[in-house]
Short mmCIF file of C-alpha atoms in Angstrom, two decimals:
data_model
loop_
_atom_site.label_atom_id
_atom_site.label_comp_id
_atom_site.label_asym_id
_atom_site.label_seq_id
_atom_site.Cartn_x
_atom_site.Cartn_y
_atom_site.Cartn_z
CA MET A 6 18.02 12.45 -5.36
CA ALA A 7 15.42 15.11 -4.61
CA SER A 8 15.39 16.88 -1.41
CA GLY A 9 12.98 19.05 0.57
CA PRO A 10 9.40 18.17 0.24
CA PHE A 11 9.95 15.87 -2.68
CA ALA A 12 10.83 12.27 -1.72
CA SER A 13 11.63 10.90 -5.21
CA PRO A 14 13.27 12.50 -8.26
CA VAL A 15 11.23 15.16 -9.98
CA SER A 16 12.55 16.74 -13.11
CA ARG A 17 12.25 20.38 -13.90
CA ARG A 18 10.29 19.61 -16.97
CA LEU A 19 7.72 17.29 -15.20
CA PHE A 20 7.35 20.05 -12.51
CA LEU A 21 6.63 22.86 -15.09
CA GLN A 22 4.25 20.57 -16.82
CA ALA A 23 2.43 19.71 -13.65
CA SER A 24 2.30 23.32 -12.51
CA ALA A 25 0.83 24.55 -15.76
CA ALA A 26 -1.69 21.64 -15.83
CA MET A 27 -2.55 22.38 -12.16
CA ALA A 28 -3.09 26.10 -12.86
CA ALA A 29 -5.43 25.28 -15.77
CA MET A 30 -7.39 22.79 -13.92
CA SER A 31 -7.69 25.08 -10.84
CA ALA A 32 -9.06 27.85 -12.95
CA GLY A 33 -11.66 25.70 -14.50
CA PHE A 34 -12.48 23.84 -11.45
CA ASN A 35 -13.04 26.96 -9.30
CA ALA A 36 -15.34 28.43 -11.97
CA SER A 37 -17.49 25.28 -11.96
CA LYS A 38 -17.60 25.77 -8.03
CA ALA A 39 -18.83 29.28 -8.44
CA SER A 40 -21.33 28.30 -10.86
CA ALA A 41 -22.87 25.41 -8.89
CA ALA A 42 -22.41 26.70 -5.41
CA ASP A 43 -25.70 25.15 -4.14
CA VAL A 44 -24.48 21.66 -5.28
CA PRO A 45 -21.04 21.01 -3.48
CA THR A 46 -18.46 19.34 -5.73
CA LEU A 47 -15.76 17.58 -3.94
CA ASN A 48 -12.70 16.73 -6.01
CA VAL A 49 -10.33 13.78 -5.12
CA LEU A 50 -6.83 13.21 -6.05
CA ASN A 51 -7.34 9.55 -6.70
CA SER A 52 -5.47 6.25 -7.48
CA ASN A 53 -6.48 3.87 -10.26
CA VAL A 54 -7.37 0.52 -8.70
CA ALA A 55 -10.72 -1.17 -7.85
CA TRP A 56 -11.66 0.81 -4.71
CA SER A 57 -10.57 4.23 -6.37
CA ASN A 58 -12.48 3.51 -9.51
CA ALA A 59 -15.56 2.78 -7.32
CA LEU A 60 -14.98 5.91 -5.30
CA THR A 61 -15.87 8.19 -8.21
CA ASN A 62 -18.37 5.85 -9.77
CA GLN A 63 -20.56 3.73 -7.42
CA VAL A 64 -19.78 5.58 -4.26
CA ALA A 65 -20.28 8.83 -5.98
CA ALA A 66 -23.70 7.86 -7.37
CA ALA A 67 -24.69 6.65 -3.75
CA TYR A 68 -23.76 9.70 -2.12
CA LYS A 69 -26.50 12.45 -2.66
CA PRO A 70 -25.30 15.46 -0.63
CA ALA A 71 -22.38 16.30 -2.92
CA LYS A 72 -20.92 15.51 -6.37
CA ILE A 73 -17.88 13.39 -6.04
CA VAL A 74 -15.43 13.83 -8.93
CA GLY A 75 -11.78 12.94 -9.20
CA GLU A 76 -8.52 12.53 -11.10
CA SER A 77 -7.02 9.18 -11.32
CA ASN A 78 -3.32 8.61 -11.16
CA PRO A 79 -1.14 5.44 -11.47
CA TYR A 80 0.87 4.50 -8.42
CA GLU A 81 4.13 5.54 -10.02
CA THR A 82 3.10 9.16 -10.24
CA HIS A 83 0.56 9.54 -7.46
CA TYR A 84 2.99 10.59 -4.72
CA GLU A 85 4.67 13.23 -6.92
CA LYS A 86 1.29 14.77 -7.76
CA MET A 87 0.24 14.81 -4.19
CA VAL A 88 3.34 16.60 -3.05
CA ILE A 89 3.28 19.11 -5.80
CA GLU A 90 -0.37 19.99 -5.20
CA LEU A 91 -0.33 20.17 -1.41
CA SER A 92 3.16 21.69 -0.83
CA GLN A 93 1.99 24.74 -2.92
CA GLY A 94 -1.08 25.12 -0.88
CA SER A 95 -3.37 24.29 -3.81
CA ASP A 96 -7.17 23.94 -3.23
CA THR A 97 -7.83 22.01 -6.48
CA PHE A 98 -8.44 18.89 -4.56
CA ASP A 99 -10.65 18.70 -1.52
CA LEU A 100 -9.84 15.06 -0.72
CA VAL A 101 -6.58 13.24 -1.24
CA THR A 102 -6.02 9.45 -1.28
CA SER A 103 -2.68 8.26 -0.16
CA ASP A 104 -0.66 5.09 0.24
CA SER A 105 -0.58 4.71 3.98
CA ILE A 106 3.13 4.60 4.06
CA TRP A 107 3.03 8.33 2.96
CA MET A 108 0.54 9.52 5.44
CA ARG A 109 2.85 10.97 8.02
CA GLN A 110 4.11 13.59 5.63
CA PRO A 111 0.76 15.27 4.93
CA ILE A 112 -0.15 15.09 8.57
CA VAL A 113 3.10 16.79 10.07
CA SER A 114 3.35 19.06 7.07
CA GLY A 115 -0.17 20.49 7.81
CA TRP A 116 -1.54 19.36 4.54
CA ALA A 117 -4.16 17.07 6.08
CA LYS A 118 -6.87 18.69 8.21
CA ALA A 119 -7.59 16.86 11.46
CA LEU A 120 -11.21 15.68 11.56
CA ASP A 121 -11.32 16.50 15.15
CA ASP A 122 -10.62 20.26 14.39
CA ILE A 123 -13.24 20.43 11.61
CA LYS A 124 -15.93 18.99 13.92
CA ALA A 125 -14.70 21.47 16.67
CA ALA A 126 -15.10 24.44 14.34
CA ASN A 127 -18.58 23.10 13.12
CA PRO A 128 -20.32 21.64 16.16
CA ASP A 129 -23.44 20.74 14.21
CA LEU A 130 -21.49 18.13 12.27
CA PRO A 131 -22.17 14.54 13.02
CA ALA A 132 -19.64 12.55 15.10
CA MET A 133 -17.05 10.57 13.20
CA ASP A 134 -17.66 6.95 14.23
CA VAL A 135 -15.07 4.44 12.88
CA SER A 136 -16.21 1.43 14.93
CA ALA A 137 -17.20 -0.43 11.78
CA LEU A 138 -13.67 -0.41 10.49
CA ALA A 139 -10.93 -2.97 11.27
CA GLU A 140 -8.52 -1.54 13.88
CA GLY A 141 -5.46 -2.40 11.76
CA SER A 142 -6.73 -0.28 8.91
CA LEU A 143 -6.95 2.85 11.19
CA THR A 144 -3.29 3.02 12.22
CA TYR A 145 -1.97 5.42 9.55
CA THR A 146 -4.65 8.26 9.79
CA GLN A 147 -4.23 9.01 13.48
CA LEU A 148 -1.52 10.84 15.46
CA ASP A 149 -1.32 12.25 18.91
CA GLY A 150 -4.92 11.59 19.71
CA LYS A 151 -6.36 13.17 16.45
CA ARG A 152 -7.86 11.50 13.30
CA TYR A 153 -6.77 12.76 9.93
CA GLY A 154 -8.67 10.67 7.65
CA LEU A 155 -10.01 7.13 6.96
CA PRO A 156 -8.65 4.07 5.34
CA VAL A 157 -10.10 3.14 1.93
CA ALA A 158 -8.25 -0.22 1.79
CA MET A 159 -6.65 -2.65 4.14
CA THR A 160 -3.77 -4.64 2.53
CA THR A 161 -1.37 -7.22 3.53
CA PRO A 162 1.19 -9.42 1.74
CA VAL A 163 -0.51 -12.36 0.13
CA PHE A 164 1.08 -15.72 -0.84
CA VAL A 165 -0.78 -16.58 -4.12
CA TYR A 166 -0.13 -19.85 -5.57
CA ARG A 167 -1.48 -22.17 -8.28
CA LYS A 168 -3.28 -25.14 -6.56
CA ASP A 169 -3.30 -27.31 -9.80
CA LEU A 170 0.48 -26.83 -10.28
CA PHE A 171 1.12 -27.71 -6.65
CA GLU A 172 -0.80 -30.91 -6.99
CA LYS A 173 1.03 -31.86 -10.18
CA ALA A 174 4.40 -31.19 -8.64
CA GLY A 175 3.40 -33.28 -5.53
CA ILE A 176 3.50 -30.52 -3.20
CA ASP A 177 0.78 -31.28 -0.58
CA LYS A 178 1.78 -28.75 2.04
CA VAL A 179 1.59 -25.02 1.28
CA PRO A 180 4.95 -23.59 2.31
CA THR A 181 4.96 -21.59 5.58
CA THR A 182 8.65 -20.64 5.81
CA TRP A 183 10.97 -19.12 3.20
CA THR A 184 13.08 -22.40 3.18
CA GLU A 185 10.06 -24.32 2.20
CA TYR A 186 9.12 -21.60 -0.43
CA LEU A 187 12.48 -22.02 -1.98
CA ALA A 188 12.00 -25.81 -2.19
CA ALA A 189 8.64 -25.44 -3.68
CA ALA A 190 10.01 -22.92 -6.37
CA LYS A 191 12.67 -25.52 -7.35
CA LYS A 192 9.95 -28.26 -7.83
CA LEU A 193 7.49 -25.88 -9.67
CA HIS A 194 9.98 -24.40 -12.11
CA LYS A 195 9.37 -25.71 -15.69
CA ASP A 196 9.80 -24.52 -19.17
CA GLY A 197 7.18 -21.90 -19.82
CA VAL A 198 6.19 -21.74 -16.09
CA ALA A 199 8.55 -19.95 -13.63
CA GLY A 200 8.63 -21.43 -10.06
CA THR A 201 7.90 -18.01 -8.61
CA VAL A 202 7.85 -14.30 -9.42
CA LEU A 203 10.08 -11.60 -7.73
CA LEU A 204 9.24 -7.89 -8.02
CA LEU A 205 12.67 -6.33 -7.98
CA GLY A 206 12.12 -3.36 -10.30
CA GLY A 207 9.65 -1.38 -8.21
CA GLN A 208 10.59 0.76 -5.24
CA ASP A 209 7.67 -0.30 -2.94
CA ALA A 210 7.31 -3.81 -4.34
CA LEU A 211 11.02 -4.71 -3.48
CA MET A 212 11.61 -2.66 -0.29
CA SER A 213 8.43 -3.68 1.53
CA GLY A 214 6.97 -6.54 -0.30
CA GLU A 215 9.97 -8.62 -1.00
CA TRP A 216 12.78 -7.64 1.36
CA GLY A 217 10.52 -6.29 4.03
CA ALA A 218 8.27 -9.36 4.26
CA ARG A 219 11.40 -11.46 4.87
CA MET A 220 13.44 -9.12 7.08
CA GLN A 221 10.44 -8.25 9.40
CA SER A 222 9.68 -11.92 10.28
CA MET A 223 13.31 -12.39 11.71
CA GLU A 224 12.67 -11.05 15.18
CA LYS A 225 9.57 -10.47 17.41
CA LEU A 226 8.05 -7.02 16.86
CA SER A 227 5.36 -5.18 18.64
CA SER A 228 2.28 -3.75 17.03
CA THR A 229 3.98 -0.35 16.64
CA GLU A 230 7.56 -1.61 15.64
CA ASP A 231 8.54 -1.83 12.00
CA GLY A 232 12.01 -3.46 12.48
CA ILE A 233 13.45 -0.75 10.19
CA LEU A 234 13.88 2.03 12.67
CA ASP A 235 14.00 2.12 16.51
CA ALA A 236 12.03 4.54 18.66
CA ASP A 237 14.44 7.33 17.97
CA ASN A 238 14.25 6.73 14.17
CA LYS A 239 17.71 5.33 13.87
CA PRO A 240 18.26 2.42 11.45
CA ILE A 241 18.02 -1.10 12.77
CA PHE A 242 17.17 -3.04 9.70
CA ASN A 243 20.54 -4.74 9.58
CA LYS A 244 20.87 -5.47 13.26
CA ASP A 245 22.39 -9.01 13.59
CA GLY A 246 22.74 -9.14 9.88
CA LYS A 247 19.06 -9.55 9.23
CA GLY A 248 19.01 -7.13 6.33
CA VAL A 249 21.90 -8.98 4.61
CA ALA A 250 20.06 -12.34 5.26
CA ALA A 251 16.80 -10.99 3.64
CA ILE A 252 18.76 -10.10 0.45
CA GLU A 253 20.24 -13.68 0.44
CA LEU A 254 16.83 -15.09 0.62
CA ILE A 255 15.74 -13.24 -2.40
CA LYS A 256 18.85 -14.03 -4.41
CA GLU A 257 18.41 -17.79 -3.70
CA LEU A 258 15.14 -17.56 -5.79
CA LEU A 259 16.50 -15.73 -8.82
CA PRO A 260 17.22 -18.97 -10.91
CA TYR A 261 13.48 -19.95 -10.62
CA THR A 262 12.01 -16.58 -11.76
CA PRO A 263 10.80 -15.39 -15.24
CA LYS A 264 13.38 -13.89 -17.63
CA GLY A 265 13.42 -10.16 -17.05
CA SER A 266 12.01 -10.34 -13.38
CA GLN A 267 14.75 -8.00 -12.11
CA GLY A 268 12.61 -5.22 -13.89
CA PHE A 269 9.32 -6.40 -12.63
CA ASP A 270 7.02 -4.16 -10.66
CA TYR A 271 3.45 -4.76 -9.58
CA PRO A 272 1.85 -4.95 -13.06
CA GLU A 273 4.41 -7.31 -14.61
CA GLY A 274 4.22 -9.82 -11.61
CA SER A 275 0.36 -9.65 -11.47
CA SER A 276 0.21 -10.39 -15.38
CA ALA A 277 2.78 -13.39 -14.96
CA MET A 278 0.56 -15.06 -12.43
CA GLN A 279 -2.74 -14.27 -14.24
CA GLN A 280 -1.55 -15.56 -17.67
CA GLY A 281 0.11 -18.67 -16.16
CA GLY A 282 3.78 -17.61 -16.54
CA ALA A 283 4.60 -18.43 -12.90
CA ALA A 284 3.36 -20.82 -10.11
CA MET A 285 3.48 -18.59 -7.05
CA MET A 286 4.38 -15.19 -5.69
CA VAL A 287 4.16 -12.95 -2.58
CA THR A 288 2.85 -9.45 -3.06
CA TRP A 289 0.50 -6.87 -1.68
CA SER A 290 -3.03 -7.86 -1.72
CA ASP A 291 -4.46 -4.68 -3.54
CA VAL A 292 -2.15 -5.12 -6.61
CA ILE A 293 -3.39 -8.51 -7.90
CA VAL A 294 -7.18 -7.52 -7.96
CA GLY A 295 -8.38 -9.12 -11.18
CA ILE A 296 -6.11 -12.15 -11.07
CA GLU A 297 -9.17 -14.33 -11.17
CA ASP A 298 -10.35 -12.72 -14.43
CA GLY A 299 -7.68 -14.58 -16.46
CA PRO A 300 -7.56 -18.06 -18.01
CA HIS A 301 -6.67 -19.70 -14.70
CA LYS A 302 -9.75 -18.54 -12.71
CA GLY A 303 -10.47 -20.77 -9.71
CA LYS A 304 -7.02 -22.31 -9.71
CA PHE A 305 -5.32 -20.02 -7.24
CA GLY A 306 -4.90 -20.35 -3.51
CA TYR A 307 -4.21 -17.53 -1.09
CA THR A 308 -2.80 -17.32 2.37
CA VAL A 309 -0.37 -15.34 4.53
CA ALA A 310 3.18 -14.85 3.51
CA PRO A 311 6.04 -17.35 4.63
CA VAL A 312 8.16 -16.30 7.52
CA VAL A 313 11.66 -16.86 8.67
CA LYS A 314 10.95 -17.17 12.30
CA GLU A 315 8.11 -14.95 13.78
CA GLN A 316 4.46 -15.31 12.81
CA GLN A 317 3.90 -11.67 12.00
CA GLN A 318 2.87 -9.72 8.84
CA MET A 319 2.54 -6.12 7.86
CA ILE A 320 -0.86 -4.33 7.59
CA GLY A 321 -0.91 -1.55 5.19
CA GLY A 322 -3.36 0.09 2.74
CA TRP A 323 -4.57 3.22 1.40
CA SER A 324 -6.26 6.20 3.18
CA ILE A 325 -8.20 9.32 2.31
CA PHE A 326 -7.75 12.70 3.94
CA ILE A 327 -9.10 16.28 3.66
CA ASN A 328 -6.79 18.84 2.16
CA SER A 329 -6.44 21.56 4.75
CA HIS A 330 -6.71 24.18 2.01
CA SER A 331 -9.91 22.90 0.73
CA ARG A 332 -12.66 25.60 0.73
CA GLN A 333 -15.26 22.93 1.52
CA LEU A 334 -14.05 21.36 4.82
CA PRO A 335 -17.43 20.70 6.33
CA ASP A 336 -18.68 19.02 3.18
CA ALA A 337 -15.62 16.85 2.90
CA TYR A 338 -16.06 15.97 6.48
CA ARG A 339 -19.71 14.98 5.91
CA PHE A 340 -18.58 12.64 3.15
CA LEU A 341 -15.97 10.85 5.21
CA GLN A 342 -18.38 10.50 8.01
CA TRP A 343 -20.88 8.88 5.64
CA MET A 344 -18.18 6.68 4.35
CA ALA A 345 -17.45 5.40 7.98
CA THR A 346 -20.98 4.16 8.32
CA GLY A 347 -20.00 1.29 5.91
CA LYS A 348 -21.93 1.77 2.70
CA ALA A 349 -18.88 3.11 0.69
CA TYR A 350 -16.88 -0.05 1.72
CA GLU A 351 -19.66 -2.26 0.66
CA LEU A 352 -19.57 -0.62 -2.66
CA PHE A 353 -15.78 -1.04 -2.88
CA ARG A 354 -16.17 -4.80 -2.31
CA GLU A 355 -18.91 -5.16 -4.81
CA ALA A 356 -16.68 -3.35 -7.31
CA GLY A 357 -14.01 -6.04 -6.90
CA GLU A 358 -11.83 -4.68 -4.28
CA SER A 359 -10.36 -7.56 -2.33
CA SER A 360 -8.46 -5.47 0.54
CA ILE A 361 -11.38 -5.07 2.80
CA CYS A 362 -11.65 -2.81 5.78
CA LEU A 363 -15.20 -3.54 7.19
CA LYS A 364 -15.19 -5.80 10.33
CA ALA A 365 -18.54 -7.26 9.15
CA ASP A 366 -16.76 -8.34 5.80
CA ILE A 367 -13.71 -9.92 7.49
CA ALA A 368 -15.89 -11.72 9.98
CA ASN A 369 -18.29 -13.01 7.21
CA PRO A 370 -17.67 -16.79 6.82
CA ASP A 371 -18.70 -16.69 3.26
CA ILE A 372 -16.59 -13.71 2.09
CA THR A 373 -14.14 -16.01 0.36
CA LYS A 374 -16.93 -17.19 -2.11
CA THR A 375 -16.93 -13.58 -3.72
CA ILE A 376 -13.49 -12.55 -2.73
CA PRO A 377 -11.26 -15.60 -2.73
CA MET A 378 -8.19 -13.55 -1.74
CA ALA A 379 -9.89 -12.65 1.63
CA GLN A 380 -8.60 -16.07 2.86
CA VAL A 381 -5.34 -14.50 3.65
CA PHE A 382 -7.18 -12.45 6.47
CA LYS A 383 -8.99 -15.72 7.58
CA ASP A 384 -5.67 -17.40 7.97
CA PHE A 385 -4.30 -14.93 10.52
CA GLY A 386 -6.22 -16.71 13.20
CA PRO A 387 -5.07 -20.31 12.56
CA ARG A 388 -1.43 -19.26 11.90
CA LYS A 389 -1.45 -16.96 14.93
CA THR A 390 -0.06 -14.27 12.81
CA ALA A 391 0.26 -10.94 14.59
CA SER A 392 -0.16 -7.53 12.72
CA ILE A 393 2.81 -5.15 12.46
CA PRO A 394 3.03 -1.83 10.68
CA LEU A 395 4.48 -0.75 7.38
CA PRO A 396 8.19 -0.04 7.17
CA LEU A 397 9.07 3.71 7.85
CA TYR A 398 5.43 4.72 8.74
CA ARG A 399 6.49 7.03 11.52
CA ILE A 400 8.82 9.39 9.44
CA ALA A 401 7.50 12.36 7.16
CA ASN A 402 9.82 11.44 4.22
CA ALA A 403 9.13 7.80 4.14
CA ASN A 404 9.24 7.77 0.31
CA GLU A 405 12.62 9.24 0.18
CA VAL A 406 14.19 6.85 2.56
CA GLN A 407 12.37 3.86 1.03
CA ARG A 408 13.97 4.98 -2.25
CA ILE A 409 17.37 4.89 -0.70
CA ILE A 410 16.99 1.37 0.80
CA PHE A 411 15.61 0.24 -2.49
CA GLU A 412 18.67 1.48 -4.59
CA GLU A 413 20.87 -0.33 -2.18
CA LEU A 414 18.80 -3.46 -2.30
CA GLN A 415 19.01 -3.47 -6.01
CA ALA A 416 22.81 -3.09 -5.87
CA GLY A 417 22.95 -5.93 -3.34
CA ILE A 418 20.84 -8.25 -5.31
CA THR A 419 22.16 -7.49 -8.87
CA GLY A 420 25.87 -7.93 -7.57
CA SER A 421 27.13 -4.28 -8.16
CA LYS A 422 27.68 -4.43 -4.36
CA THR A 423 27.92 -7.10 -1.80
CA PRO A 424 24.85 -7.48 0.38
CA ALA A 425 26.83 -6.47 3.30
CA ALA A 426 28.10 -3.40 1.56
CA ALA A 427 24.71 -2.48 0.38
CA MET A 428 23.38 -2.78 3.76
CA LYS A 429 26.18 -0.70 5.27
CA ASP A 430 25.62 2.09 2.66
CA ALA A 431 21.83 1.86 3.21
CA GLU A 432 22.24 2.50 6.84
CA ALA A 433 24.60 5.37 6.40
CA ARG A 434 22.39 6.99 3.73
CA THR A 435 19.15 6.32 5.79
CA ALA A 436 20.55 7.94 9.01
CA ALA A 437 21.57 11.01 7.11
CA ALA A 438 18.11 11.37 5.32
CA ILE A 439 15.76 10.75 8.29
CA LYS A 440 13.41 13.60 8.99
#
């Protein structure tokens, strides 16, 4: 297991390759800055989903004061790239996108520049008005009264299901509890079509999306509690056996999943649903964008995830912040200030992003006509679903601790350890790793 600023294993070879590539990129990029100093270029360490593609295409085309360019990275390598760049003080990237669960690390490490501090040093800059954005989306970019960035996507676990297969199986009530979900999986499971999909092979997919979604609904949490760590950052995720119980809920569904699902991560699960290999699944809303582009377009239903007891659900997403080592802090600030007015988020939506941040989009009664998955946010009200934060969002090494819990969850699910032993070991390892 890696230590220090790295929160997941990084091989020496990968590190050297990344460093060499970074040096070459930095040299070329800085030369381009020098040759076009009158036309600011803002370089973005970017992801590779709908909103991120729009960021360096439609959004870049709409923003005239600077040229917006970027490097796309798959989720699996994005975190390592971010840490390698920022921990070395690199100014290659002016702006950095981040899964919101990682945001505390760049903030407390000084890698993310407070927007308030940039404004204070440059009084002529416009005020940063975030009133157009949903409050839940702003949680992860603020700390101790300062704002360190903006959301680019607001996500939540979504229960996606095939309406036609529900009707065929005689299921006239969409499950609202995990007990009902298990019963539906048994009815729906047929040759060629699995009852459900479980994402057990991906660190984030299993720890937050599968286990977290179950465990966090077992007791009432406030809007700042994640049910994983207490206020002193001590592990509480197996209090009263709830961590073990969440593992057992996952294991009950294993007979009704596609072959090989123990290795599934986000791409495999989304593909299974899109191509008709499964009848339902619960996963993060931003990872199944494009599901309606497959052969079963119009057959999917969307709602909030089932619960064990409490009607509450995680709000997560992705954020964008300014690299504190950027040589173009005012220009980067101006871009984020323009984003906050709303135009960029409209372009994200028009490009196919379903994890919307704009209050106006969420309130629009017709939004589900263009974004069917937005129904999940609409259902928060009728289900009286409360918003709760992502697991581990308050600690600087969230990715490292998430990895520890993921490893123990896999052991408890596959049978190499009993669920009780896996949770005991997860608590001990987590307590030792917390920073």
